[in-house]
mmCIF file of C-alpha atoms in Angstrom:
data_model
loop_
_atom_site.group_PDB
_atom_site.id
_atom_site.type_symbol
_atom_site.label_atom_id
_atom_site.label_comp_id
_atom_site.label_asym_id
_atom_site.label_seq_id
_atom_site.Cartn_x
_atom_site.Cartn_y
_atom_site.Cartn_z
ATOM 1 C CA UNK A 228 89.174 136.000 101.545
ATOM 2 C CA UNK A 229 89.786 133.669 104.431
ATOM 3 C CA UNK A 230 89.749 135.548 107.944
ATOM 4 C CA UNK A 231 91.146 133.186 110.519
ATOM 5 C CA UNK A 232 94.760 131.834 110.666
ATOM 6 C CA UNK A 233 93.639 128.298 110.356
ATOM 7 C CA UNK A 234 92.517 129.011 106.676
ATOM 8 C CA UNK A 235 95.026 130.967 105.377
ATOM 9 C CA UNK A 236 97.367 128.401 106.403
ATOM 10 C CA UNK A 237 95.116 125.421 104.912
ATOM 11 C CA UNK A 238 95.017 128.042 101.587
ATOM 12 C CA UNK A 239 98.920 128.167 101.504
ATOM 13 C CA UNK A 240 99.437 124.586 102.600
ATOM 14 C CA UNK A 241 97.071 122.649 100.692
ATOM 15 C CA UNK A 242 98.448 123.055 96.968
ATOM 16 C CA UNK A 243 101.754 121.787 98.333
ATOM 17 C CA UNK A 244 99.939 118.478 99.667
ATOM 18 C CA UNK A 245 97.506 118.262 96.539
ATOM 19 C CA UNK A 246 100.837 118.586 94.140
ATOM 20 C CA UNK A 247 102.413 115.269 96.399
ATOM 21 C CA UNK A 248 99.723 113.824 95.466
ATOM 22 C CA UNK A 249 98.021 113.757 99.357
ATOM 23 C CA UNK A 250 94.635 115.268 101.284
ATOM 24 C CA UNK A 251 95.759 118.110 103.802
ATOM 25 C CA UNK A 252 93.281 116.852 106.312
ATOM 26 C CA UNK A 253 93.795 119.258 109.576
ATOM 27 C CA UNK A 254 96.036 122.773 109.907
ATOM 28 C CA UNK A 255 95.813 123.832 113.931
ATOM 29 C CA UNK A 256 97.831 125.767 115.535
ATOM 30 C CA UNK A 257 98.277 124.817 119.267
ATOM 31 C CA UNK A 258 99.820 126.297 122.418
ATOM 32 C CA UNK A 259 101.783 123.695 123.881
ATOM 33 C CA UNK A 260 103.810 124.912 127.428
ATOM 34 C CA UNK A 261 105.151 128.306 126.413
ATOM 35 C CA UNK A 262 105.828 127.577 122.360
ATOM 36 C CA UNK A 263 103.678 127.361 119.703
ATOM 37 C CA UNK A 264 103.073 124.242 117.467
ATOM 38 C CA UNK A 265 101.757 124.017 113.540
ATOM 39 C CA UNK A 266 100.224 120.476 113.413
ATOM 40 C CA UNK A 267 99.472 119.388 109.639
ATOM 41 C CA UNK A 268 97.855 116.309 109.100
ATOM 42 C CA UNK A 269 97.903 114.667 105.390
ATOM 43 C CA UNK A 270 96.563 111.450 103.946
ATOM 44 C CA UNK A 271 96.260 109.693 101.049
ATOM 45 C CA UNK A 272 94.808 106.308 99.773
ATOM 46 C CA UNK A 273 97.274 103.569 100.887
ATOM 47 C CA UNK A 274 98.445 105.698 103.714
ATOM 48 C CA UNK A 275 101.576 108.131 103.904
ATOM 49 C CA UNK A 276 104.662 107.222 104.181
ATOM 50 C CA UNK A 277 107.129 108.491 106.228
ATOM 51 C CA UNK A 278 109.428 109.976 103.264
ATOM 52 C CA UNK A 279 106.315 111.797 101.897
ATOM 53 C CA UNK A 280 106.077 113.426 105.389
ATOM 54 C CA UNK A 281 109.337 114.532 105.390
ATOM 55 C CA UNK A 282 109.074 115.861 102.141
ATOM 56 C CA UNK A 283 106.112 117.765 102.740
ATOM 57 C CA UNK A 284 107.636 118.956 106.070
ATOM 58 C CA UNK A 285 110.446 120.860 104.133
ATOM 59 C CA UNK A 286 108.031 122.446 101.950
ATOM 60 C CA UNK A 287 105.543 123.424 104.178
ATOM 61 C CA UNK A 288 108.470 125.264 106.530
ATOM 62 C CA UNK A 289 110.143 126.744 103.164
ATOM 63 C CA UNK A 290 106.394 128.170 102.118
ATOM 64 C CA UNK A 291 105.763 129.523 105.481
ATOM 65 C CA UNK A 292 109.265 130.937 105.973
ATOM 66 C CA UNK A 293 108.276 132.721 102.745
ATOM 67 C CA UNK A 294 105.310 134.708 104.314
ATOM 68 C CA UNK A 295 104.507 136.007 107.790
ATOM 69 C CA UNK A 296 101.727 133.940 109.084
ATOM 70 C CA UNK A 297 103.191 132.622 112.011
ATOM 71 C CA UNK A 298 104.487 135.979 113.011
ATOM 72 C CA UNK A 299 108.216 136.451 114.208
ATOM 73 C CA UNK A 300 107.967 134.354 117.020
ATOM 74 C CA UNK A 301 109.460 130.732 117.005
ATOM 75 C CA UNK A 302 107.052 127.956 116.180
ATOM 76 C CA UNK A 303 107.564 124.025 115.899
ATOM 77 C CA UNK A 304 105.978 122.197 112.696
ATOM 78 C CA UNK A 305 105.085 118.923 113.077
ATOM 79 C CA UNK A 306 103.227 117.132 109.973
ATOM 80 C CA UNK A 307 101.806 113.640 110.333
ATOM 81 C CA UNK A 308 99.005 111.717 108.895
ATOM 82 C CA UNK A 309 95.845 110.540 111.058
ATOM 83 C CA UNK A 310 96.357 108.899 114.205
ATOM 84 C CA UNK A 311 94.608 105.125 114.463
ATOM 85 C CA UNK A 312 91.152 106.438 116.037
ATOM 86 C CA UNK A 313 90.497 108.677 113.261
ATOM 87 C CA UNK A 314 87.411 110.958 113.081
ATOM 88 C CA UNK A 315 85.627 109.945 109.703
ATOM 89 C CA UNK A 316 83.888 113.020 108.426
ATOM 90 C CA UNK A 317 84.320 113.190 104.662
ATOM 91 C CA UNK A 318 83.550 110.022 102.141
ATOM 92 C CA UNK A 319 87.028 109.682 101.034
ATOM 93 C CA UNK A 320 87.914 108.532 104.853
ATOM 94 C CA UNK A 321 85.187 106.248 104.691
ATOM 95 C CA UNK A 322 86.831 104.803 101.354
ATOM 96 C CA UNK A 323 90.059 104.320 102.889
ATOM 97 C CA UNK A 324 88.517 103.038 106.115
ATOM 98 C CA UNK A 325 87.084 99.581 104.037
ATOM 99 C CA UNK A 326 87.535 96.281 106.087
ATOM 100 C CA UNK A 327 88.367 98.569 109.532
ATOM 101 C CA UNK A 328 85.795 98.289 112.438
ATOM 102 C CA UNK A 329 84.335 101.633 112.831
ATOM 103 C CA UNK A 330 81.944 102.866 115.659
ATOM 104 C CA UNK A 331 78.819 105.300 114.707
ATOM 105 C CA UNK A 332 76.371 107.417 116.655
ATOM 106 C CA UNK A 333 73.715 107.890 114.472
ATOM 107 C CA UNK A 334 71.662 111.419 114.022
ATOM 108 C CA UNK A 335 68.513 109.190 115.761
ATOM 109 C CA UNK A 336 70.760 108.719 119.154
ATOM 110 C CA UNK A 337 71.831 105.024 118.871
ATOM 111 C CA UNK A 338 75.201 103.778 118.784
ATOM 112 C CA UNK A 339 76.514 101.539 115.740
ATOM 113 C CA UNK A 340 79.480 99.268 116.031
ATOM 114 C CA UNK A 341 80.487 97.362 112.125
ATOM 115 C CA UNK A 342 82.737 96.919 109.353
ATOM 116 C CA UNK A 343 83.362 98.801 106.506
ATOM 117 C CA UNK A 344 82.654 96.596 103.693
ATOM 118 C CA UNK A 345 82.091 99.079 101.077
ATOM 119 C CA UNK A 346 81.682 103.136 100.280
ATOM 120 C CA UNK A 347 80.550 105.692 98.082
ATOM 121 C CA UNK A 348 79.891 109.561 98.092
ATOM 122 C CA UNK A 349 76.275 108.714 99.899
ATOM 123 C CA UNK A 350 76.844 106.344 102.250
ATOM 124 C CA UNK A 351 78.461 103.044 103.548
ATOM 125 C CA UNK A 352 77.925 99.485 103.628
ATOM 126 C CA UNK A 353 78.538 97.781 107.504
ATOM 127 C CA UNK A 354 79.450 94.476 108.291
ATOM 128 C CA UNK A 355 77.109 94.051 111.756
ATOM 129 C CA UNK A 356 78.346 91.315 114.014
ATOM 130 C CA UNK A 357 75.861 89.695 116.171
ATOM 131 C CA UNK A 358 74.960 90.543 119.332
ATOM 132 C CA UNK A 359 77.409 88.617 122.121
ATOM 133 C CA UNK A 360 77.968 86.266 119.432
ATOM 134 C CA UNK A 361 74.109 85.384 119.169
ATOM 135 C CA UNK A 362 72.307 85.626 116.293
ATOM 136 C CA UNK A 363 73.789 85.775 112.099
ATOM 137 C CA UNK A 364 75.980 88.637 110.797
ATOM 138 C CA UNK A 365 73.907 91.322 109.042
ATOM 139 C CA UNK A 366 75.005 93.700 106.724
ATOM 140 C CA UNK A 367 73.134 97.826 107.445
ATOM 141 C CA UNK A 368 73.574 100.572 104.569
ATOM 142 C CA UNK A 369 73.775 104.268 106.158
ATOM 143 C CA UNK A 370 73.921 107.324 104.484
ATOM 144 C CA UNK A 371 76.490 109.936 105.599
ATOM 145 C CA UNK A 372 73.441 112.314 106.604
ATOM 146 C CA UNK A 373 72.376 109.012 109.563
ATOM 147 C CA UNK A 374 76.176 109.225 110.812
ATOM 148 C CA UNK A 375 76.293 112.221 113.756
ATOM 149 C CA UNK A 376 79.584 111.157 114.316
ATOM 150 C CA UNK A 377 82.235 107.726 113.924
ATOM 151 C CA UNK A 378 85.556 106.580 114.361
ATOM 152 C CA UNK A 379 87.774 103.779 113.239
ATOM 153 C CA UNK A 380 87.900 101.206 116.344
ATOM 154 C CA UNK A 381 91.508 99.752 117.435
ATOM 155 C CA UNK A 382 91.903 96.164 117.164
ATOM 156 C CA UNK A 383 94.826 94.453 118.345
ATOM 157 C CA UNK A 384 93.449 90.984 117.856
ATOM 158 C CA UNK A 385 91.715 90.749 114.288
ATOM 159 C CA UNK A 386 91.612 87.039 113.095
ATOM 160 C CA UNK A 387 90.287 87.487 109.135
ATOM 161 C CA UNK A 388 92.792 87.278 106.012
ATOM 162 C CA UNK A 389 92.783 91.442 105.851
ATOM 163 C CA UNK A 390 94.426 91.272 108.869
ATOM 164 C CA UNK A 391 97.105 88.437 108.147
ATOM 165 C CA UNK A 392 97.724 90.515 104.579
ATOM 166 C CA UNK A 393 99.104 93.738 106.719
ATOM 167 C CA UNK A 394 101.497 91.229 108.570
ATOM 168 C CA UNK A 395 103.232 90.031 105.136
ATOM 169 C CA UNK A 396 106.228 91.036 103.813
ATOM 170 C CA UNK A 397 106.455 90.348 100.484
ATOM 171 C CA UNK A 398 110.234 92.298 99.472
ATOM 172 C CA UNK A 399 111.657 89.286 101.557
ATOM 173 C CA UNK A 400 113.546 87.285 99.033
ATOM 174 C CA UNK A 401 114.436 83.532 100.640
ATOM 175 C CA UNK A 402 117.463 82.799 98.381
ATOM 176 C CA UNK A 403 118.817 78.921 98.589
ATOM 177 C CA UNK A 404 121.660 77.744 100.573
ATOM 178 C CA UNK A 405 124.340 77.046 98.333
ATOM 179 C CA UNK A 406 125.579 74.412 99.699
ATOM 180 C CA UNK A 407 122.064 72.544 99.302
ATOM 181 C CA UNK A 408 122.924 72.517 95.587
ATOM 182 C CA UNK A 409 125.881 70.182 95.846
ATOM 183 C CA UNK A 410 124.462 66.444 95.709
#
């Protein structure tokens, strides 16, 4: 039987994300000012979207409004998925983290900046750039049990074609002028 809050939330939450077909990542409850907040994050492969949270958001208050383990007082629920900087700690984050620069500190002390090319339930495959742009990209293999610690890396000015693919819209539908059609 689960003892602290935390779990007996994740216990009643996490059927409800499993059945919309997402990971419940993270149940915390948080004092923030003078009220209480429920912060759920989910994810999935491909990311969440913002109906899914909603969704989820109505069940998860309709569960909990169906027991008492937030007590009488008032709360706030906020559900979300990861934020940008995400702490990778499980394989399936390093599965959806492929082509994103992460940053590693490895059980031996050193630091690791790469890409993710590839991953698997041991390890993961990292793109290495060179050193101040001197020297050849190499390409390091870690298992999970080198990785102390990493996080996906924000970059706001990523030139490869993995990049460009996030820009595209492809529901844009470029329909011809009629009046092009009358030669």
């Amino acid at each position: 039987m689960s003892t602290t809050l935390n779990d007996r939330l994740h216990d009643l939450l996490e059927p409800l994300a499993a059945s919309a077909g997402v990971d419940l990542e993270e149940v915390k409850v948080a004092r923030i000012g003078g009220s209480r907040v429920l912060e759920v994050v989910v994810d999935a492969d491909g990311g969440v979207d913002l109906d899914t949270v909603a969704e989820l958001s109505r069940e998860f208050g309709e569960a909990l409004d169906g027991t008492d383990l937030m007590g009488e007082a008032e709360y706030r629920l906020e559900v979300g998925s990861p934020g940008a900087e995400r702490l990778l700690a499980q394989p399936r984050h390093w599965r959806r983290a492929v082509t994103r620069l992460v940053k590693a500190q490895l059980t031996t002390g050193g630091e690791l900046t790469g890409r993710v090319l590839e991953s698997d339930d041991e390890g993961v495959l990292l793109e290495i750039p060179p050193v101040k742009g001197r020297g050849k990209v190499t390409e390091r293999r870690l298992a999970f049990t080198e990785i102390a610690k990493a996080r996906v890396q924000l970059e706001f000015n990523r030139k490869d074609s993995a990049a460009e693919e996030d820009i595209v819209d492809e529901d844009i539908d470029i329909e011809p002028d009629d009046a092009s059609d009358e030669a």
